PDB file of C-alpha atoms in Angstrom:
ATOM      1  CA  UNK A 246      76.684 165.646 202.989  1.00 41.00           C
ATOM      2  CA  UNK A 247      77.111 166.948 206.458  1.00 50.00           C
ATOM      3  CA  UNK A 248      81.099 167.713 206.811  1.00 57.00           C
ATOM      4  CA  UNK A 249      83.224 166.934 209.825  1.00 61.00           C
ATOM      5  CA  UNK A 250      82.111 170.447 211.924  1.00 68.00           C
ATOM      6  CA  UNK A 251      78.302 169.738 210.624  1.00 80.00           C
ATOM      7  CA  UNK A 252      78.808 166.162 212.296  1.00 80.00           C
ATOM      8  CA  UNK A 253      80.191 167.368 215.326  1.00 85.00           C
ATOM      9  CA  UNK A 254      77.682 169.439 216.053  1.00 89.00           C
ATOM     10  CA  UNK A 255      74.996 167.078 215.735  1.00 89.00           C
ATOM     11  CA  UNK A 256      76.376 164.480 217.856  1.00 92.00           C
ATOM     12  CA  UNK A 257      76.964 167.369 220.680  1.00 94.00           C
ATOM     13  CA  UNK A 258      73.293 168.220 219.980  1.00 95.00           C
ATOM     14  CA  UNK A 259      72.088 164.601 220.451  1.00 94.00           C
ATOM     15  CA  UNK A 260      73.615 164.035 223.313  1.00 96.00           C
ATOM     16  CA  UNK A 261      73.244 167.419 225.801  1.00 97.00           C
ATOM     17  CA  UNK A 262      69.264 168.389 223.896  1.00 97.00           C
ATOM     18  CA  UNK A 263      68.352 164.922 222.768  1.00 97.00           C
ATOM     19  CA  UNK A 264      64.543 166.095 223.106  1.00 97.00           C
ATOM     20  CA  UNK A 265      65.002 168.855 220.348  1.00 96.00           C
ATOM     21  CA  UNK A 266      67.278 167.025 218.154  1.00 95.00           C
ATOM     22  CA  UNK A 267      64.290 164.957 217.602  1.00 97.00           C
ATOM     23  CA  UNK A 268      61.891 167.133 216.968  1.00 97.00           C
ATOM     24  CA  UNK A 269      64.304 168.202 213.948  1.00 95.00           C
ATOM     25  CA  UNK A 270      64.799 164.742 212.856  1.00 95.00           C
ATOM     26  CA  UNK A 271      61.012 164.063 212.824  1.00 97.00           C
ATOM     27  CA  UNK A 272      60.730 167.255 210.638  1.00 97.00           C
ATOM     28  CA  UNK A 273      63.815 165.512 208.695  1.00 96.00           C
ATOM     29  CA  UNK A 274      61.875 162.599 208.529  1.00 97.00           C
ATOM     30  CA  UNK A 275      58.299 163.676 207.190  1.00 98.00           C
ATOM     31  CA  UNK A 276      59.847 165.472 204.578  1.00 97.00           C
ATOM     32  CA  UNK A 277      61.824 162.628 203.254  1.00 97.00           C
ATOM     33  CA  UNK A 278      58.961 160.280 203.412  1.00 98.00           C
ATOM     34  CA  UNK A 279      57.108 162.830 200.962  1.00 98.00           C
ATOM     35  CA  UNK A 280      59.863 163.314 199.033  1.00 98.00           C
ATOM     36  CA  UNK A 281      60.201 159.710 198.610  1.00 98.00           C
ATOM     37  CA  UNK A 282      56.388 159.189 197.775  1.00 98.00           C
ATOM     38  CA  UNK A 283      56.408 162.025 195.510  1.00 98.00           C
ATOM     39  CA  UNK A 284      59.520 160.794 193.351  1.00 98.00           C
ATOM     40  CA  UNK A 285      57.895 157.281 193.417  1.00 98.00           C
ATOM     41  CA  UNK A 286      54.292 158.716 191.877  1.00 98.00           C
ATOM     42  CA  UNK A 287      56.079 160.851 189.466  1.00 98.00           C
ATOM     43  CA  UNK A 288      57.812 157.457 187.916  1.00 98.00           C
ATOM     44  CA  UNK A 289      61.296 157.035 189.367  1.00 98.00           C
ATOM     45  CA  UNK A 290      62.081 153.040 189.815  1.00 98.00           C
ATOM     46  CA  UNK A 291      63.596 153.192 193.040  1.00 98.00           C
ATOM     47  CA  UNK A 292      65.187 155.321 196.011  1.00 98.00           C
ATOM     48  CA  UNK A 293      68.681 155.562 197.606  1.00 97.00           C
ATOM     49  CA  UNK A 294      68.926 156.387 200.995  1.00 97.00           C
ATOM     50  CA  UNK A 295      72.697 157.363 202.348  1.00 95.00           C
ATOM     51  CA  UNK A 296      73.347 157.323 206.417  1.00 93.00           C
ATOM     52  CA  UNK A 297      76.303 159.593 207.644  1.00 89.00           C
ATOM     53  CA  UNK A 298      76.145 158.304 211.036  1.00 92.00           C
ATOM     54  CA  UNK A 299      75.569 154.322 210.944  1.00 94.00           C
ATOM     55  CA  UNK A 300      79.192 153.978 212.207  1.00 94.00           C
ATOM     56  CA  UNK A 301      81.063 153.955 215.608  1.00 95.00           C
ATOM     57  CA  UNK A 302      83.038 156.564 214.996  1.00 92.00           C
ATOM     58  CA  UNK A 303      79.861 158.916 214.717  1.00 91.00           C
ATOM     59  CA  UNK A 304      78.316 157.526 217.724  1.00 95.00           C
ATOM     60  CA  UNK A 305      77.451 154.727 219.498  1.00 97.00           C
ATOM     61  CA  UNK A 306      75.022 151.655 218.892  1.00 97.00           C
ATOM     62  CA  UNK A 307      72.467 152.372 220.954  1.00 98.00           C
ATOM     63  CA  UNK A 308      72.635 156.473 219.653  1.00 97.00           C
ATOM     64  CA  UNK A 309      71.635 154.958 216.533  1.00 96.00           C
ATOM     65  CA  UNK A 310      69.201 152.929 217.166  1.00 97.00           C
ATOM     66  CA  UNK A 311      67.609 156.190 218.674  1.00 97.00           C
ATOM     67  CA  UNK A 312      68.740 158.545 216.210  1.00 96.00           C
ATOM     68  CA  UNK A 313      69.244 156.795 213.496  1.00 96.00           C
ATOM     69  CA  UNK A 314      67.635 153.290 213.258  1.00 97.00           C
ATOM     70  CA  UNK A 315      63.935 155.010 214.801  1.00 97.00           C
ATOM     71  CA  UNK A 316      63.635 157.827 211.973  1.00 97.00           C
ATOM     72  CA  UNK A 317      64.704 155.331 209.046  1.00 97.00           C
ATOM     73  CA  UNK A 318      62.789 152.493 209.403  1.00 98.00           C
ATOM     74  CA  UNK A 319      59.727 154.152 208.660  1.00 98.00           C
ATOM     75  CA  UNK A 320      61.177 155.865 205.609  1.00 98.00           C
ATOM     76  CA  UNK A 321      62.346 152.325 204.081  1.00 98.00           C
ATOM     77  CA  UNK A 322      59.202 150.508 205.582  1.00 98.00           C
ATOM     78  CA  UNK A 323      56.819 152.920 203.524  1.00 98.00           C
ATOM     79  CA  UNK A 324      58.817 152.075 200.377  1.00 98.00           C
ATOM     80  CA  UNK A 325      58.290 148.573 200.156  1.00 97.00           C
ATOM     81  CA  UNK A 326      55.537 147.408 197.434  1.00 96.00           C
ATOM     82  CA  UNK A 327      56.309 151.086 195.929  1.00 97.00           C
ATOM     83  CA  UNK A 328      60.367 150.932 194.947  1.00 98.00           C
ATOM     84  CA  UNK A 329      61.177 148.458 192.813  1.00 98.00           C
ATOM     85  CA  UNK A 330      64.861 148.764 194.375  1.00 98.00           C
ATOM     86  CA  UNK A 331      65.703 151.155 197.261  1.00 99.00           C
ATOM     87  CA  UNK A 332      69.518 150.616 198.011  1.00 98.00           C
ATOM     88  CA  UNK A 333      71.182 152.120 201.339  1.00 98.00           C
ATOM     89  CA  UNK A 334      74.404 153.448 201.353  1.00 97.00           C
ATOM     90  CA  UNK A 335      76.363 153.586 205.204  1.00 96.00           C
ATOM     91  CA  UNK A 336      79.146 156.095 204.683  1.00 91.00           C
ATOM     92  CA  UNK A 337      82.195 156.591 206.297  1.00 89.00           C
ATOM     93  CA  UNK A 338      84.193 153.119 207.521  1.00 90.00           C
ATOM     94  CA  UNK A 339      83.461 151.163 210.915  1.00 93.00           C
ATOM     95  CA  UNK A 340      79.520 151.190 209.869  1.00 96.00           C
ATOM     96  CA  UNK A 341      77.267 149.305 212.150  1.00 97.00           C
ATOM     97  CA  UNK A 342      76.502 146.748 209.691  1.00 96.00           C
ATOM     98  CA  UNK A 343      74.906 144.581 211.920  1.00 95.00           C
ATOM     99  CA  UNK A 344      72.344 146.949 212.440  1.00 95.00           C
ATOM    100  CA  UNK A 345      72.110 148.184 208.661  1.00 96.00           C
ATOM    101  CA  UNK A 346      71.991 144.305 207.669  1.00 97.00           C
ATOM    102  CA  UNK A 347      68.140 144.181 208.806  1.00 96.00           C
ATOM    103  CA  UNK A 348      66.889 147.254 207.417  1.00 98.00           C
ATOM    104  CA  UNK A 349      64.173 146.525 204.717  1.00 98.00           C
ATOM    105  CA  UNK A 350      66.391 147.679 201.654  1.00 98.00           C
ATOM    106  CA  UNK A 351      67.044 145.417 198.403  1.00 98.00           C
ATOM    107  CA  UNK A 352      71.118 146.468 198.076  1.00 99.00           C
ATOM    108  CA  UNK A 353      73.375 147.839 201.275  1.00 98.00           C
ATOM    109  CA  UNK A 354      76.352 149.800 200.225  1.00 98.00           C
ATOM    110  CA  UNK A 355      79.563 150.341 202.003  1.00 97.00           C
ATOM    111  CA  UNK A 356      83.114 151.050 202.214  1.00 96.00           C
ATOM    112  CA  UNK A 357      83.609 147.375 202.239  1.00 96.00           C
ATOM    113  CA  UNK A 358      87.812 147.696 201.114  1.00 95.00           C
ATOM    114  CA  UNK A 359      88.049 149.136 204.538  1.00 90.00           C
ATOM    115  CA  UNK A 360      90.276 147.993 207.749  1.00 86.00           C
ATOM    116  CA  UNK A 361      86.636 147.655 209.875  1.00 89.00           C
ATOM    117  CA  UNK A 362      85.388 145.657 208.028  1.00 82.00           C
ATOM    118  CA  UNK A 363      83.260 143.805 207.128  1.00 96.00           C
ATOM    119  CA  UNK A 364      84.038 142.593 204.162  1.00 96.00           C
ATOM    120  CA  UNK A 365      82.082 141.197 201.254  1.00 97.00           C
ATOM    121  CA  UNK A 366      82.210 138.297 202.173  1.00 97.00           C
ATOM    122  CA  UNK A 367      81.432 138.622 205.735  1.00 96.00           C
ATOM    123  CA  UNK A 368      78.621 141.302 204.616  1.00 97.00           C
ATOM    124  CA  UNK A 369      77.204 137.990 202.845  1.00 95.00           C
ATOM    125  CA  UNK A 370      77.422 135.823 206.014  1.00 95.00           C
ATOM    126  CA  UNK A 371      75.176 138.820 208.109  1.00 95.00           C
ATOM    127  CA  UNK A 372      72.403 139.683 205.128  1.00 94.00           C
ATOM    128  CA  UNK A 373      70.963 137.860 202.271  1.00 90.00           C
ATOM    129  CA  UNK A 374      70.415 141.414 200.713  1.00 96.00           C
ATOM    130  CA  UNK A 375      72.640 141.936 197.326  1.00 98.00           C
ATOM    131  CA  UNK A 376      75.709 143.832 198.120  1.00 98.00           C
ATOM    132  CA  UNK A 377      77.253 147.066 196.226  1.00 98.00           C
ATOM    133  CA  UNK A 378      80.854 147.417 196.420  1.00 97.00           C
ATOM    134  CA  UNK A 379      84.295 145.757 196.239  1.00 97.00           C
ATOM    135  CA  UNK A 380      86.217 148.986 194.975  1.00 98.00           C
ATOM    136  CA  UNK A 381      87.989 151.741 197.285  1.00 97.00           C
ATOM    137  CA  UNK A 382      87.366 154.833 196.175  1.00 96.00           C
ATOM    138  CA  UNK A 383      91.146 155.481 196.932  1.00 96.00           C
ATOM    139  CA  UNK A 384      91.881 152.650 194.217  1.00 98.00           C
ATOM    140  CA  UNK A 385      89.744 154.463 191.775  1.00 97.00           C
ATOM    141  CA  UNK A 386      91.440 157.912 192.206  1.00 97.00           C
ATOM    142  CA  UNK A 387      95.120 156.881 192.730  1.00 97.00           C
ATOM    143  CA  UNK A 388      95.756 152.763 192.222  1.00 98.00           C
ATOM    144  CA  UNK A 389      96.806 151.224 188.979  1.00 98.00           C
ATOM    145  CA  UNK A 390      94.539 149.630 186.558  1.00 98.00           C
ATOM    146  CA  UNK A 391      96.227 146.037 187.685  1.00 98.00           C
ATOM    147  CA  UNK A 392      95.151 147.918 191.007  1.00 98.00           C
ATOM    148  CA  UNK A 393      91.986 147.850 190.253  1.00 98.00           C
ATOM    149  CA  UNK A 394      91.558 144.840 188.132  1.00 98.00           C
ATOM    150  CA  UNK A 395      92.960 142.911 191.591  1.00 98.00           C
ATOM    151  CA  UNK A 396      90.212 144.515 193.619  1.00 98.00           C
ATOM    152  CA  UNK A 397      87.466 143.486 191.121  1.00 98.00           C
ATOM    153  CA  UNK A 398      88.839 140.032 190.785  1.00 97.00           C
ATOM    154  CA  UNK A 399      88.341 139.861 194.957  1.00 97.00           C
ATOM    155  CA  UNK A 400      84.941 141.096 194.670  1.00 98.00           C
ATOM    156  CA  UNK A 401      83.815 139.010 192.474  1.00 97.00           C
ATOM    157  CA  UNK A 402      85.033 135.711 194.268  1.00 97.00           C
ATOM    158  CA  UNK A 403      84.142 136.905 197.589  1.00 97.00           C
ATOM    159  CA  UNK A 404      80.413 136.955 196.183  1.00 97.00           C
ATOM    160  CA  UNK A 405      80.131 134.639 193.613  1.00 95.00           C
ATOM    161  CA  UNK A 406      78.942 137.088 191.337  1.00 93.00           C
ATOM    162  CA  UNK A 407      75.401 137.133 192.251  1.00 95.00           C
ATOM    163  CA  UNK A 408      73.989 138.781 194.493  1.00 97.00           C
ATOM    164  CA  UNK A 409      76.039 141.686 193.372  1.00 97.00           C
ATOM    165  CA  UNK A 410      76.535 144.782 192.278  1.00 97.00           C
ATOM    166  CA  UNK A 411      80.530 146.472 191.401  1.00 97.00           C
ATOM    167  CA  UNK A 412      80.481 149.838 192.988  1.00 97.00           C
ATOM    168  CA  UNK A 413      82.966 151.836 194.911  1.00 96.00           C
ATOM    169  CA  UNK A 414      82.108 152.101 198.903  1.00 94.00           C
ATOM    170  CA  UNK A 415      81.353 155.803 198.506  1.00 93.00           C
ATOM    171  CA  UNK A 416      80.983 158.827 195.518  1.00 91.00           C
ATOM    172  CA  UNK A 417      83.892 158.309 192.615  1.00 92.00           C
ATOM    173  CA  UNK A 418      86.412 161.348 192.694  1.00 92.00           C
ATOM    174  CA  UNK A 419      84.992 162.986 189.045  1.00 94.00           C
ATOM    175  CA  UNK A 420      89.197 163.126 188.393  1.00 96.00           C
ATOM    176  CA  UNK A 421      89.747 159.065 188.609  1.00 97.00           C
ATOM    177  CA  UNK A 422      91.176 157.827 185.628  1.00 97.00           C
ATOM    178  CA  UNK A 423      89.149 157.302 182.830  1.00 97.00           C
ATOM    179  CA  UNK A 424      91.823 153.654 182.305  1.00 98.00           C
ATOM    180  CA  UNK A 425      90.629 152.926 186.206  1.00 98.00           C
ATOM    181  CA  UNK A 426      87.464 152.904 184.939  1.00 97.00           C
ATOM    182  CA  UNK A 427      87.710 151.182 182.169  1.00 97.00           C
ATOM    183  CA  UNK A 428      89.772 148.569 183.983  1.00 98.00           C
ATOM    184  CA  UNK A 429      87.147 147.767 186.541  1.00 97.00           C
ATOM    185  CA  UNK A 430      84.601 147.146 183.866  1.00 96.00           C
ATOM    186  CA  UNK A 431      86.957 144.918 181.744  1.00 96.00           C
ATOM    187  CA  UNK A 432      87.732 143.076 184.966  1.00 96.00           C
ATOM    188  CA  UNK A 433      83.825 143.019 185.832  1.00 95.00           C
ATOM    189  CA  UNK A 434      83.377 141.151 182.541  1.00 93.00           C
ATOM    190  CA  UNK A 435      86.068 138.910 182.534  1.00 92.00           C
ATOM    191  CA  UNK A 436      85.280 138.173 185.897  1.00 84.00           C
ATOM    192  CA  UNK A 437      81.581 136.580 185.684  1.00 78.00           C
ATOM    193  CA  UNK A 438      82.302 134.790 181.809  1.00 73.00           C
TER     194      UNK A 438
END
């Protein structure tokens, strides 16, 4: 996970030596389309592929599409008829979901609970893909379980209940309550009886 300096850097890079920038992110991308292949042949069902920078506070649209959108189409293009789910996960908040929304993946994942948007249900409007989410990772770690049982609840009337899968928008802190957990599942059940 490339931290906040890491990120920086990068985005300096990109935009004063755009040339050599991608000549590392073709290097970047080779290796992840073996990687890919290689997990695939030795059995694993599926991939997940996370973005740190499909957002606009990383950069902007069209510095994705260049730097982004260019190197992982062909990873997620030479997946399909080979992972039987390959989910993509836009991190951070303010993602460019209107640009993530056409990639060739089976789930998107995002920090949907988030002030930019979009949510759920908006997410729906923009793909037909399946949708992970509808818990804040902030929830998890520090709400209630009513907290969390509210959040659920949203999720799963926001979607219907199909087309969906419960996740948080981003990695669970390993110290969220165990009751959070526990909660969301309960809710999860009781939600799509």
């Amino acid at each position: 996970m490339l931290d906040r300096d890491c990120r920086d850097r990068v985005v300096k890079d990109l935009r004063e030596a755009p040339q050599q920038v991608h000549a590392g992110l073709t290097v970047i991308r080779d290796v992840v389309l073996e990687y890919a292949a290689a997990c695939l042949q030795a059995g694993a069902s599926g991939v997940f592929l996370a973005s740190q920078m499909a957002n606009y506070d990383a950069l902007t649209r069209e510095e994705y599409q260049e730097f982004g959108v260019a190197y992982d189409l062909p990873i997620l293009e030479s997946l399909q008829g080979k992972s039987r789910l390959t989910m993509l996960h836009a991190c951070r908040q303010n993602v460019m979901f209107e640009l993530v929304a056409g990639y060739p993946v089976d789930v998107i994942n995002w920090a949907d609970r988030a002030v930019t948007g979009p949510t759920l249900a908006q997410a729906r409007q923009m793909s037909g893909k399946a949708l992970a989410g509808g818990l804040a990772v902030e929830t998890l770690f520090n709400g209630t379980a009513d907290d969390v049982r509210r959040e659920v609840r949203d999720a799963v009337v926001q979607t219907g209940g199909r087309g969906f899968m419960l996740t948080p928008g981003c990695t669970i802190n390993a110290r969220s309550p165990a009751a959070n957990l526990h909660a969301a599942r309960q809710a999860l059940a009781e939600g799509l009886s």
